[in-house]
Amino acid sequence: RSLLKWTGRSLLVLFALVFSWWSVYHVIASRRMSARLDGLRAAGFALELKALAPEMPPADQNAAGLYFAAFALAVEPSEDERRPVEKARDRGFASLPVGDKGLVRAWLDRNAESFGFAARARARTRCVFERDWSLGYSIPLPEIAKLRALGRGLALLAEARAEEGRFDQARDAIQSVFAISESLREDPLFICQLVRYAIARTAFRAVQASVRAEASETELRAWLAVLPPAGWLQGSLGKAMRAELAFGVELLPDRFDEVAFERLTSAGRIPLLSGPGLQMLVWRPMILSDGARWLELLQRYCDAADRPYLEVGPGLQTEVAALDSRNAFWNPVTAVTVIGPKNPVA
């Protein structure tokens, strides 16, 4: 009986010590998070994603409607055309045999009306796609894949017309691809900026494939005229990183939920100590403390986004590597958000 009493008292003391530690750690972590948020406000960062939403332009100035018309009129490749079109997208139109080129040209001709609306969209001064910014990470982006598909189709059109010697039409198609890339310029979402870069890369590849080695100086100048101006990407990455920071503020701490928990446990990066609900409660001080560290890192990314990589890149890489090596249980936020060699779940 005395042994049972001693054991009970010991467990009670242990519980009291653990609870006291948890309470103190929670207070410290909460203050750290509050200080970080105050610092972000003072530095002029938006703490809500909707604060970064671009203003909708008048309908007659917004190219979004014309792009939706282009999507609606787009024709998918037939069963016979699908493989040649995919090969042309991956390897270039010039790599196809004659028969496959004919199939791709037939598909391109059937999309002439869709491509026409993309060309008309270039005359609009702005492009902003309507979004419900209150949805946060759940914002639907139905136009992203369609914009990329439209750009890839027009790039193929440019390569086909260049091979036929119709270089004015090839350059016109490439201008439409660059315009599709620019349709995402005002969107602050990081994924939209990545898609913007990918579409622009498709346009540059089409230019490279379309310019003849024996082109005259006049022809080369005509090709140079379709390229975007210097500094056309300036400011885009910084804007996207500010949106990521606003996302982070919205997620922490209450919405850093069971999804992150499941990712870490399934990847074996933290032990499953109890049910998700209880473990998330135990985890809360770690989420607050590590979340403040993550927001600080995002702020530094924002500040560094549009500076030369050689100036800021090595230092940030070193810091990311250090975060990646930390224990995921004590650093749950960076464990699912910082990409590194030990972090396949970011």
Short mmCIF file of C-alpha atoms in Angstrom, two decimals:
data_model
loop_
_atom_site.label_atom_id
_atom_site.label_comp_id
_atom_site.label_asym_id
_atom_site.label_seq_id
_atom_site.Cartn_x
_atom_site.Cartn_y
_atom_site.Cartn_z
CA ARG A 1 0.00 0.00 0.00
CA SER A 2 2.82 2.48 0.81
CA LEU A 3 4.43 1.63 -2.51
CA LEU A 4 1.21 2.44 -4.31
CA LYS A 5 0.95 5.76 -2.47
CA TRP A 6 4.54 6.61 -3.31
CA THR A 7 3.98 5.71 -6.96
CA GLY A 8 0.78 7.77 -7.11
CA ARG A 9 2.43 10.78 -5.52
CA SER A 10 5.43 10.48 -7.83
CA LEU A 11 3.21 10.37 -10.90
CA LEU A 12 1.24 13.36 -9.61
CA VAL A 13 4.45 15.33 -9.05
CA LEU A 14 5.70 14.31 -12.49
CA PHE A 15 2.44 15.41 -14.09
CA ALA A 16 2.60 18.73 -12.21
CA LEU A 17 6.16 19.32 -13.38
CA VAL A 18 5.30 18.48 -17.00
CA PHE A 19 2.20 20.68 -16.90
CA SER A 20 4.20 23.53 -15.36
CA TRP A 21 6.86 23.16 -18.07
CA TRP A 22 4.16 23.08 -20.77
CA SER A 23 2.47 26.19 -19.33
CA VAL A 24 5.70 28.19 -19.11
CA TYR A 25 6.75 27.08 -22.60
CA HIS A 26 3.31 28.01 -23.95
CA VAL A 27 3.53 31.52 -22.45
CA ILE A 28 7.03 32.05 -23.85
CA ALA A 29 6.04 30.70 -27.28
CA SER A 30 2.88 32.84 -27.36
CA ARG A 31 4.89 35.96 -26.58
CA ARG A 32 7.41 35.03 -29.25
CA MET A 33 4.63 34.67 -31.81
CA SER A 34 2.99 37.94 -30.74
CA ALA A 35 6.32 39.75 -31.01
CA ARG A 36 6.87 38.32 -34.47
CA LEU A 37 3.41 39.42 -35.65
CA ASP A 38 3.94 42.90 -34.22
CA GLY A 39 7.26 43.11 -36.04
CA LEU A 40 5.63 42.10 -39.32
CA ARG A 41 2.93 44.75 -38.90
CA ALA A 42 5.52 47.39 -38.13
CA ALA A 43 7.48 46.38 -41.24
CA GLY A 44 4.37 46.85 -43.40
CA PHE A 45 3.64 43.19 -44.18
CA ALA A 46 0.06 42.11 -44.87
CA LEU A 47 -1.15 39.54 -42.35
CA GLU A 48 -4.23 38.60 -44.39
CA LEU A 49 -4.11 37.28 -47.91
CA LYS A 50 -7.06 39.40 -49.04
CA ALA A 51 -5.02 42.53 -48.31
CA LEU A 52 -2.74 41.52 -51.22
CA ALA A 53 -5.57 40.85 -53.67
CA PRO A 54 -5.30 43.01 -56.82
CA GLU A 55 -8.14 45.40 -57.55
CA MET A 56 -10.49 44.12 -60.24
CA PRO A 57 -10.25 46.23 -63.43
CA PRO A 58 -13.31 47.23 -65.48
CA ALA A 59 -14.59 44.39 -67.65
CA ASP A 60 -13.59 46.11 -70.90
CA GLN A 61 -9.98 46.33 -69.67
CA ASN A 62 -9.74 42.85 -68.15
CA ALA A 63 -8.41 40.08 -70.41
CA ALA A 64 -9.67 37.31 -68.12
CA GLY A 65 -13.02 37.01 -69.94
CA LEU A 66 -11.31 36.55 -73.30
CA TYR A 67 -9.09 33.84 -71.87
CA PHE A 68 -12.13 32.02 -70.52
CA ALA A 69 -13.61 32.20 -74.02
CA ALA A 70 -10.39 30.72 -75.38
CA PHE A 71 -10.63 27.89 -72.83
CA ALA A 72 -14.22 27.16 -73.81
CA LEU A 73 -13.32 26.94 -77.51
CA ALA A 74 -10.18 24.84 -77.03
CA VAL A 75 -10.30 21.45 -78.75
CA GLU A 76 -8.55 18.45 -77.22
CA PRO A 77 -6.41 16.25 -79.51
CA SER A 78 -8.15 13.21 -80.97
CA GLU A 79 -6.95 9.71 -80.11
CA ASP A 80 -4.66 9.69 -83.17
CA GLU A 81 -3.35 13.19 -82.48
CA ARG A 82 -2.68 12.82 -78.75
CA ARG A 83 0.72 11.13 -78.88
CA PRO A 84 2.16 13.34 -81.67
CA VAL A 85 0.99 16.46 -79.79
CA GLU A 86 2.59 15.24 -76.57
CA LYS A 87 5.84 14.44 -78.38
CA ALA A 88 5.86 17.86 -80.01
CA ARG A 89 5.36 19.54 -76.63
CA ASP A 90 8.20 17.56 -75.08
CA ARG A 91 10.73 17.44 -77.93
CA GLY A 92 9.71 20.22 -80.28
CA PHE A 93 7.72 20.26 -83.50
CA ALA A 94 10.82 19.80 -85.69
CA SER A 95 11.54 16.39 -84.09
CA LEU A 96 8.36 14.81 -85.46
CA PRO A 97 8.15 12.69 -88.60
CA VAL A 98 6.17 14.12 -91.50
CA GLY A 99 3.01 12.14 -90.76
CA ASP A 100 2.91 13.24 -87.13
CA LYS A 101 3.48 16.85 -88.16
CA GLY A 102 0.36 16.65 -90.29
CA LEU A 103 -1.67 15.40 -87.33
CA VAL A 104 -0.38 18.20 -85.10
CA ARG A 105 -1.13 20.81 -87.76
CA ALA A 106 -4.68 19.49 -88.06
CA TRP A 107 -5.16 19.85 -84.31
CA LEU A 108 -3.68 23.36 -84.37
CA ASP A 109 -6.05 24.37 -87.18
CA ARG A 110 -9.06 23.18 -85.17
CA ASN A 111 -7.94 25.46 -82.33
CA ALA A 112 -7.70 28.56 -84.51
CA GLU A 113 -10.73 30.18 -82.89
CA SER A 114 -9.38 29.56 -79.39
CA PHE A 115 -6.00 30.99 -80.38
CA GLY A 116 -7.80 33.98 -81.85
CA PHE A 117 -9.34 34.89 -78.51
CA ALA A 118 -5.88 34.62 -76.91
CA ALA A 119 -4.59 37.10 -79.50
CA ARG A 120 -7.49 39.46 -78.79
CA ALA A 121 -6.68 39.33 -75.06
CA ARG A 122 -3.35 41.04 -75.77
CA ALA A 123 -5.20 44.28 -76.45
CA ARG A 124 -6.57 44.44 -72.89
CA THR A 125 -4.54 46.53 -70.45
CA ARG A 126 -4.82 44.19 -67.45
CA CYS A 127 -5.76 40.65 -66.48
CA VAL A 128 -7.12 39.70 -63.05
CA PHE A 129 -8.93 36.43 -62.44
CA GLU A 130 -11.70 36.61 -59.86
CA ARG A 131 -11.01 34.70 -56.63
CA ASP A 132 -12.56 34.26 -53.20
CA TRP A 133 -9.54 35.32 -51.14
CA SER A 134 -11.22 34.35 -47.87
CA LEU A 135 -10.66 30.65 -48.75
CA GLY A 136 -6.91 30.83 -48.11
CA TYR A 137 -5.13 27.64 -49.15
CA SER A 138 -8.43 26.30 -50.52
CA ILE A 139 -8.71 28.97 -53.24
CA PRO A 140 -9.66 27.21 -56.49
CA LEU A 141 -7.42 28.02 -59.46
CA PRO A 142 -9.29 26.54 -62.43
CA GLU A 143 -7.56 28.70 -65.01
CA ILE A 144 -3.97 27.75 -64.18
CA ALA A 145 -3.75 24.44 -66.06
CA LYS A 146 -5.81 25.87 -68.94
CA LEU A 147 -3.53 28.88 -69.33
CA ARG A 148 -0.51 26.62 -69.51
CA ALA A 149 -2.18 24.31 -72.05
CA LEU A 150 -3.18 27.31 -74.17
CA GLY A 151 0.37 28.66 -74.06
CA ARG A 152 1.87 25.31 -75.05
CA GLY A 153 -0.54 25.03 -77.96
CA LEU A 154 0.39 28.49 -79.23
CA ALA A 155 4.10 27.67 -78.86
CA LEU A 156 3.56 24.64 -81.10
CA LEU A 157 1.72 26.86 -83.56
CA ALA A 158 4.72 29.20 -83.64
CA GLU A 159 7.14 26.34 -84.32
CA ALA A 160 4.90 24.93 -87.07
CA ARG A 161 4.49 28.30 -88.78
CA ALA A 162 8.24 28.98 -88.56
CA GLU A 163 8.98 25.67 -90.26
CA GLU A 164 6.59 26.68 -93.02
CA GLY A 165 8.44 30.00 -93.40
CA ARG A 166 5.52 32.06 -92.07
CA PHE A 167 7.61 33.90 -89.52
CA ASP A 168 5.20 36.79 -88.96
CA GLN A 169 2.54 34.31 -87.84
CA ALA A 170 5.10 32.48 -85.69
CA ARG A 171 6.05 35.72 -83.93
CA ASP A 172 2.42 36.64 -83.47
CA ALA A 173 1.78 33.29 -81.74
CA ILE A 174 4.78 33.76 -79.46
CA GLN A 175 3.56 37.22 -78.49
CA SER A 176 0.32 35.56 -77.38
CA VAL A 177 2.30 33.06 -75.26
CA PHE A 178 4.16 35.87 -73.51
CA ALA A 179 0.84 37.68 -72.97
CA ILE A 180 -0.61 34.53 -71.37
CA SER A 181 2.38 34.49 -69.02
CA GLU A 182 1.78 38.14 -68.19
CA SER A 183 -1.90 37.44 -67.44
CA LEU A 184 -0.71 36.19 -64.03
CA ARG A 185 1.54 39.16 -63.28
CA GLU A 186 -0.79 40.76 -60.73
CA ASP A 187 -1.67 37.53 -58.95
CA PRO A 188 0.17 37.34 -55.60
CA LEU A 189 -0.09 33.54 -55.23
CA PHE A 190 3.26 31.77 -55.38
CA ILE A 191 1.92 28.94 -57.55
CA CYS A 192 0.59 31.48 -60.06
CA GLN A 193 4.01 33.09 -60.35
CA LEU A 194 5.62 29.68 -60.87
CA VAL A 195 3.13 28.95 -63.67
CA ARG A 196 3.85 32.39 -65.11
CA TYR A 197 7.57 31.53 -65.28
CA ALA A 198 6.80 28.12 -66.81
CA ILE A 199 4.66 29.66 -69.59
CA ALA A 200 7.33 32.26 -70.32
CA ARG A 201 9.93 29.49 -70.52
CA THR A 202 7.73 27.74 -73.09
CA ALA A 203 7.72 30.95 -75.15
CA PHE A 204 11.51 31.30 -74.97
CA ARG A 205 11.94 27.68 -76.07
CA ALA A 206 9.61 28.30 -79.01
CA VAL A 207 11.67 31.34 -80.04
CA GLN A 208 14.84 29.27 -79.89
CA ALA A 209 13.24 26.53 -82.00
CA SER A 210 11.83 29.00 -84.54
CA VAL A 211 14.79 31.26 -85.30
CA ARG A 212 16.82 30.10 -88.31
CA ALA A 213 20.59 29.93 -88.08
CA GLU A 214 20.81 31.85 -91.38
CA ALA A 215 18.35 34.57 -90.30
CA SER A 216 19.15 38.08 -91.49
CA GLU A 217 19.78 40.99 -89.13
CA THR A 218 16.35 42.38 -89.93
CA GLU A 219 14.71 39.07 -89.09
CA LEU A 220 16.67 38.75 -85.86
CA ARG A 221 15.58 42.24 -84.82
CA ALA A 222 11.98 41.23 -85.51
CA TRP A 223 12.40 38.26 -83.18
CA LEU A 224 14.01 40.43 -80.50
CA ALA A 225 11.01 42.75 -80.68
CA VAL A 226 8.65 40.01 -79.42
CA LEU A 227 10.70 39.36 -76.26
CA PRO A 228 9.56 40.94 -72.98
CA PRO A 229 11.42 44.05 -71.79
CA ALA A 230 14.30 43.93 -69.34
CA GLY A 231 13.18 43.62 -65.74
CA TRP A 232 9.83 42.09 -66.66
CA LEU A 233 10.03 39.69 -63.69
CA GLN A 234 11.21 42.31 -61.20
CA GLY A 235 9.09 42.38 -58.06
CA SER A 236 7.09 39.23 -58.84
CA LEU A 237 8.94 36.89 -56.51
CA GLY A 238 8.83 39.37 -53.64
CA LYS A 239 5.07 39.75 -54.05
CA ALA A 240 4.64 35.97 -54.08
CA MET A 241 6.72 35.55 -50.93
CA ARG A 242 4.60 38.18 -49.16
CA ALA A 243 1.54 36.12 -50.04
CA GLU A 244 3.23 33.02 -48.60
CA LEU A 245 3.87 34.95 -45.40
CA ALA A 246 0.21 36.01 -45.21
CA PHE A 247 -0.77 32.37 -45.72
CA GLY A 248 1.55 31.42 -42.87
CA VAL A 249 0.00 33.95 -40.50
CA GLU A 250 -3.48 32.62 -41.36
CA LEU A 251 -2.38 29.04 -40.74
CA LEU A 252 -0.65 29.61 -37.40
CA PRO A 253 -1.43 28.36 -34.93
CA ASP A 254 -5.09 27.30 -35.09
CA ARG A 255 -5.13 25.99 -38.66
CA PHE A 256 -1.84 24.13 -38.48
CA ASP A 257 -4.01 21.10 -38.16
CA GLU A 258 -4.05 17.34 -38.51
CA VAL A 259 -2.83 17.45 -42.12
CA ALA A 260 0.65 18.46 -40.98
CA PHE A 261 0.41 15.96 -38.13
CA GLU A 262 -0.44 13.15 -40.55
CA ARG A 263 2.37 14.10 -42.92
CA LEU A 264 4.99 13.98 -40.18
CA THR A 265 3.78 10.77 -38.56
CA SER A 266 3.35 8.94 -41.86
CA ALA A 267 6.87 9.97 -42.91
CA GLY A 268 8.23 8.73 -39.58
CA ARG A 269 9.57 12.15 -38.62
CA ILE A 270 7.71 12.27 -35.27
CA PRO A 271 6.41 9.49 -33.01
CA LEU A 272 2.68 8.91 -32.66
CA LEU A 273 2.31 9.55 -28.94
CA SER A 274 -1.47 9.70 -28.77
CA GLY A 275 -4.52 10.57 -30.81
CA PRO A 276 -4.22 13.59 -33.14
CA GLY A 277 -6.38 15.86 -30.97
CA LEU A 278 -4.41 15.36 -27.76
CA GLN A 279 -1.07 15.42 -29.51
CA MET A 280 -1.95 18.69 -31.25
CA LEU A 281 -2.75 20.18 -27.82
CA VAL A 282 0.60 18.99 -26.45
CA TRP A 283 2.26 20.28 -29.59
CA ARG A 284 0.83 23.79 -29.46
CA PRO A 285 3.81 25.53 -27.77
CA MET A 286 6.16 23.95 -30.32
CA ILE A 287 3.90 25.14 -33.14
CA LEU A 288 3.87 28.68 -31.78
CA SER A 289 7.61 28.82 -31.15
CA ASP A 290 8.66 27.19 -34.41
CA GLY A 291 5.96 29.10 -36.28
CA ALA A 292 7.50 32.39 -35.17
CA ARG A 293 10.85 31.15 -36.48
CA TRP A 294 9.23 30.18 -39.79
CA LEU A 295 7.60 33.62 -40.18
CA GLU A 296 10.97 35.23 -39.52
CA LEU A 297 12.49 33.08 -42.28
CA LEU A 298 9.67 34.03 -44.66
CA GLN A 299 10.23 37.71 -43.89
CA ARG A 300 13.87 37.30 -44.81
CA TYR A 301 12.87 35.53 -48.02
CA CYS A 302 10.61 38.49 -48.82
CA ASP A 303 13.43 40.95 -48.22
CA ALA A 304 15.83 38.85 -50.31
CA ALA A 305 13.44 37.86 -53.11
CA ASP A 306 14.42 40.46 -55.69
CA ARG A 307 18.06 40.86 -54.75
CA PRO A 308 20.92 39.10 -56.62
CA TYR A 309 21.11 35.41 -55.74
CA LEU A 310 24.86 35.46 -55.13
CA GLU A 311 24.29 38.17 -52.54
CA VAL A 312 21.64 36.38 -50.47
CA GLY A 313 21.32 32.79 -51.70
CA PRO A 314 24.23 31.04 -49.92
CA GLY A 315 23.26 32.44 -46.51
CA LEU A 316 19.63 31.40 -46.85
CA GLN A 317 20.65 27.94 -48.07
CA THR A 318 22.83 27.48 -45.00
CA GLU A 319 19.96 28.48 -42.72
CA VAL A 320 17.52 26.16 -44.48
CA ALA A 321 19.99 23.28 -44.14
CA ALA A 322 20.27 23.99 -40.40
CA LEU A 323 16.47 24.03 -40.02
CA ASP A 324 16.18 20.80 -41.99
CA SER A 325 18.49 19.01 -39.56
CA ARG A 326 16.41 19.86 -36.48
CA ASN A 327 14.11 17.43 -34.72
CA ALA A 328 10.64 17.51 -36.28
CA PHE A 329 8.81 17.04 -32.99
CA TRP A 330 10.27 20.26 -31.57
CA ASN A 331 10.12 22.07 -34.92
CA PRO A 332 6.88 20.87 -36.54
CA VAL A 333 6.21 23.94 -38.69
CA THR A 334 9.56 24.12 -40.44
CA ALA A 335 9.46 20.33 -40.76
CA VAL A 336 6.53 20.55 -43.18
CA THR A 337 7.31 23.87 -44.85
CA VAL A 338 11.09 24.09 -45.33
CA ILE A 339 12.27 21.96 -48.23
CA GLY A 340 15.52 20.15 -47.60
CA PRO A 341 17.25 16.82 -48.11
CA LYS A 342 15.70 15.35 -44.96
CA ASN A 343 12.27 16.73 -45.66
CA PRO A 344 10.35 14.87 -48.38
CA VAL A 345 6.99 16.12 -47.08
CA ALA A 346 7.42 19.91 -47.44
#
